[in-house]
Amino acid sequence: MTGPVRCAHDVVPADLWNKQVGLRMRDYPYDSVMAARVLGQGYAYLLTAMSHRHEGLGPAPGKRFVIGAG
């Protein structure tokens, strides 16, 4: 795949997506909408981390979000 991924559905097969949404609904008090949102955000984090590996980025907020940073 070339270019940025805009939606997890672009890279996750529908049957796998549906299974994972179902597992979240089984294991957490989520309806299907919230389960899909949580899953989508998990994939967003994973895909972003994969696309920026070896760049020396740490899992921390930027300087403008650090208290006392100018």
Coordinates of N, CA, C and O in Angstrom, one line a residue:
M1 N 0.9 -1.2 0.0 CA 0.0 0.0 0.0 C 0.9 1.2 0.0 O 1.9 1.3 0.7
T2 N 0.6 2.2 -0.8 CA 1.3 3.4 -0.9 C 0.5 4.6 -0.3 O -0.7 4.6 -0.4
G3 N 1.2 5.5 0.3 CA 0.5 6.7 0.8 C 0.0 6.4 2.2 O 0.0 5.3 2.7
P4 N -0.5 7.4 2.9 CA -1.1 7.2 4.2 C -2.3 6.4 4.3 O -3.2 6.5 3.3
V5 N -2.5 5.7 5.3 CA -3.8 4.9 5.5 C -4.7 5.9 6.3 O -4.4 6.5 7.3
R6 N -5.9 6.0 5.7 CA -6.9 6.9 6.3 C -7.9 6.2 7.3 O -8.5 6.8 8.1
C7 N -8.0 4.9 7.1 CA -9.0 4.1 7.8 C -8.4 2.7 8.0 O -7.9 2.1 7.1
A8 N -8.6 2.2 9.2 CA -8.2 0.8 9.5 C -8.8 -0.2 8.5 O -8.2 -1.2 8.2
H9 N -10.0 0.1 8.1 CA -10.7 -0.8 7.1 C -9.9 -1.0 5.8 O -10.2 -1.9 5.1
D10 N -9.0 0.0 5.6 CA -8.2 -0.1 4.3 C -7.2 -1.2 4.4 O -6.7 -1.7 3.4
V11 N -6.8 -1.6 5.6 CA -5.8 -2.6 5.7 C -6.2 -3.9 6.5 O -5.5 -4.9 6.4
V12 N -7.3 -3.9 7.1 CA -7.8 -5.0 7.9 C -9.0 -5.7 7.1 O -10.0 -5.0 6.8
P13 N -8.8 -7.0 6.9 CA -9.9 -7.7 6.2 C -11.2 -7.6 7.0 O -11.2 -7.6 8.2
A14 N -12.4 -7.5 6.3 CA -13.7 -7.3 7.0 C -14.0 -8.4 8.0 O -14.5 -8.2 9.1
D15 N -13.7 -9.7 7.7 CA -14.0 -10.8 8.6 C -13.1 -10.7 9.9 O -13.7 -10.9 11.0
L16 N -11.9 -10.2 9.8 CA -11.1 -10.0 11.0 C -11.6 -8.9 11.8 O -11.6 -8.9 13.0
W17 N -11.9 -7.8 11.1 CA -12.4 -6.6 11.8 C -13.7 -7.0 12.6 O -13.8 -6.6 13.8
N18 N -14.6 -7.6 11.9 CA -15.9 -8.0 12.6 C -15.6 -8.9 13.8 O -16.3 -8.8 14.8
K19 N -14.7 -9.8 13.6 CA -14.4 -10.7 14.8 C -13.8 -9.9 15.9 O -14.2 -10.2 17.1
Q20 N -12.9 -9.0 15.6 CA -12.3 -8.2 16.7 C -13.3 -7.3 17.4 O -13.3 -7.1 18.6
V21 N -14.2 -6.7 16.6 CA -15.3 -5.9 17.2 C -16.1 -6.8 18.1 O -16.5 -6.4 19.2
G22 N -16.5 -8.0 17.7 CA -17.3 -8.9 18.5 C -16.6 -9.2 19.8 O -17.2 -9.3 20.8
L23 N -15.3 -9.4 19.7 CA -14.5 -9.8 20.9 C -14.6 -8.6 21.9 O -14.7 -8.8 23.1
R24 N -14.5 -7.4 21.4 CA -14.5 -6.2 22.3 C -15.9 -6.1 23.0 O -16.0 -5.8 24.1
M25 N -16.9 -6.4 22.2 CA -18.3 -6.3 22.7 C -18.5 -7.4 23.8 O -19.2 -7.2 24.7
R26 N -17.8 -8.6 23.6 CA -18.0 -9.7 24.5 C -17.2 -9.4 25.8 O -17.7 -9.6 26.9
D27 N -16.0 -8.8 25.7 CA -15.1 -8.6 26.9 C -15.3 -7.3 27.6 O -14.8 -7.1 28.7
Y28 N -15.9 -6.3 27.0 CA -16.1 -4.9 27.5 C -17.5 -4.5 27.4 O -18.2 -5.0 26.5
P29 N -17.9 -3.5 28.1 CA -19.3 -3.0 28.0 C -19.5 -2.1 26.9 O -20.0 -0.9 27.0
Y30 N -19.1 -2.5 25.6 CA -19.2 -1.6 24.5 C -20.4 -2.1 23.6 O -20.6 -3.3 23.4
D31 N -21.0 -1.1 22.9 CA -21.9 -1.5 21.8 C -21.0 -1.6 20.6 O -19.8 -1.3 20.6
S32 N -21.6 -1.9 19.4 CA -20.8 -2.1 18.2 C -20.1 -0.8 17.8 O -19.0 -0.9 17.2
V33 N -20.7 0.3 18.0 CA -20.1 1.6 17.5 C -18.9 1.9 18.4 O -17.8 2.2 17.8
M34 N -19.0 1.8 19.7 CA -17.9 2.1 20.5 C -16.8 1.0 20.3 O -15.6 1.4 20.3
A35 N -17.1 -0.2 20.2 CA -16.1 -1.3 19.9 C -15.3 -1.0 18.7 O -14.1 -1.1 18.6
A36 N -16.0 -0.6 17.6 CA -15.4 -0.3 16.4 C -14.5 1.0 16.5 O -13.3 1.0 15.9
R37 N -14.9 2.0 17.3 CA -14.1 3.2 17.5 C -12.8 2.8 18.3 O -11.7 3.3 17.9
V38 N -12.9 2.0 19.3 CA -11.8 1.6 20.1 C -10.8 0.8 19.2 O -9.6 1.0 19.3
L39 N -11.3 -0.1 18.5 CA -10.5 -0.9 17.6 C -9.8 -0.1 16.6 O -8.6 -0.2 16.3
G40 N -10.5 0.8 16.0 CA -9.9 1.7 15.0 C -8.8 2.6 15.5 O -7.8 2.8 14.9
Q41 N -9.0 3.1 16.8 CA -7.9 3.9 17.4 C -6.7 3.0 17.7 O -5.5 3.5 17.6
G42 N -6.9 1.8 18.1 CA -5.8 0.9 18.3 C -5.0 0.6 17.1 O -3.8 0.7 17.1
Y43 N -5.7 0.4 16.0 CA -5.0 0.2 14.7 C -4.3 1.5 14.3 O -3.3 1.5 13.7
A44 N -5.0 2.7 14.5 CA -4.3 3.9 14.1 C -3.0 4.1 14.9 O -2.0 4.5 14.2
Y45 N -2.9 3.8 16.1 CA -1.7 3.8 16.9 C -0.7 2.9 16.3 O 0.5 3.2 16.1
L46 N -1.1 1.6 16.1 CA -0.2 0.6 15.6 C 0.4 1.0 14.2 O 1.6 1.0 13.9
L47 N -0.5 1.5 13.3 CA 0.0 1.8 11.9 C 0.9 3.1 12.0 O 1.9 3.1 11.2
T48 N 0.6 4.0 12.8 CA 1.5 5.2 13.0 C 2.8 4.8 13.5 O 3.9 5.2 13.0
A49 N 2.8 4.0 14.5 CA 4.1 3.5 15.1 C 4.9 2.7 14.1 O 6.1 2.9 14.0
M50 N 4.3 1.9 13.3 CA 5.0 1.2 12.3 C 5.6 2.1 11.2 O 6.7 1.8 10.7
S51 N 4.8 3.1 10.8 CA 5.3 4.0 9.7 C 6.4 4.9 10.2 O 7.1 5.5 9.3
H52 N 6.6 5.0 11.5 CA 7.7 5.9 12.0 C 8.8 5.2 12.8 O 9.5 5.9 13.5
R53 N 8.9 3.9 12.6 CA 9.9 3.2 13.4 C 11.3 3.6 12.9 O 11.5 4.1 11.8
H54 N 12.2 3.5 13.8 CA 13.6 3.9 13.6 C 13.8 5.4 13.4 O 14.8 5.8 12.9
E55 N 12.8 6.2 13.8 CA 13.0 7.7 13.8 C 13.3 8.2 15.1 O 13.4 9.4 15.3
G56 N 13.5 7.4 16.1 CA 13.9 7.9 17.5 C 12.8 8.6 18.2 O 13.0 9.4 19.1
L57 N 11.5 8.4 17.8 CA 10.4 9.0 18.5 C 10.0 8.2 19.7 O 9.9 7.0 19.6
G58 N 9.8 8.8 20.8 CA 9.4 8.1 22.0 C 7.9 8.4 22.2 O 7.3 9.3 21.7
P59 N 7.3 7.5 23.0 CA 5.8 7.7 23.3 C 5.6 8.7 24.3 O 5.4 8.4 25.5
A60 N 5.8 10.0 24.0 CA 5.7 11.1 24.9 C 5.0 12.3 24.2 O 5.1 12.4 23.0
P61 N 4.4 13.2 25.0 CA 3.8 14.3 24.4 C 4.9 15.3 23.9 O 6.0 15.3 24.3
G62 N 4.5 16.1 22.9 CA 5.4 17.1 22.4 C 5.7 18.2 23.4 O 5.0 18.3 24.5
K63 N 6.6 19.1 23.2 CA 7.0 20.1 24.2 C 5.9 21.0 24.5 O 5.8 21.5 25.6
R64 N 5.0 21.3 23.6 CA 4.0 22.3 23.9 C 3.0 21.7 24.9 O 2.2 22.5 25.5
F65 N 3.0 20.4 25.1 CA 2.1 19.8 26.1 C 2.7 19.5 27.4 O 2.1 19.1 28.4
V66 N 4.0 19.8 27.6 CA 4.7 19.6 28.8 C 4.6 20.8 29.7 O 4.8 21.9 29.2
I67 N 4.2 20.6 30.9 CA 4.0 21.8 31.8 C 5.3 22.5 32.0 O 6.4 21.9 32.2
G68 N 5.3 23.8 31.8 CA 6.5 24.6 32.0 C 7.3 24.8 30.8 O 8.3 25.5 30.8
A69 N 7.0 24.1 29.7 CA 7.8 24.2 28.4 C 7.4 25.5 27.7 O 6.2 25.9 27.7
G70 N 8.3 26.1 27.2 CA 8.1 27.4 26.5 C 7.7 27.2 25.1 O 7.3 27.9 24.3

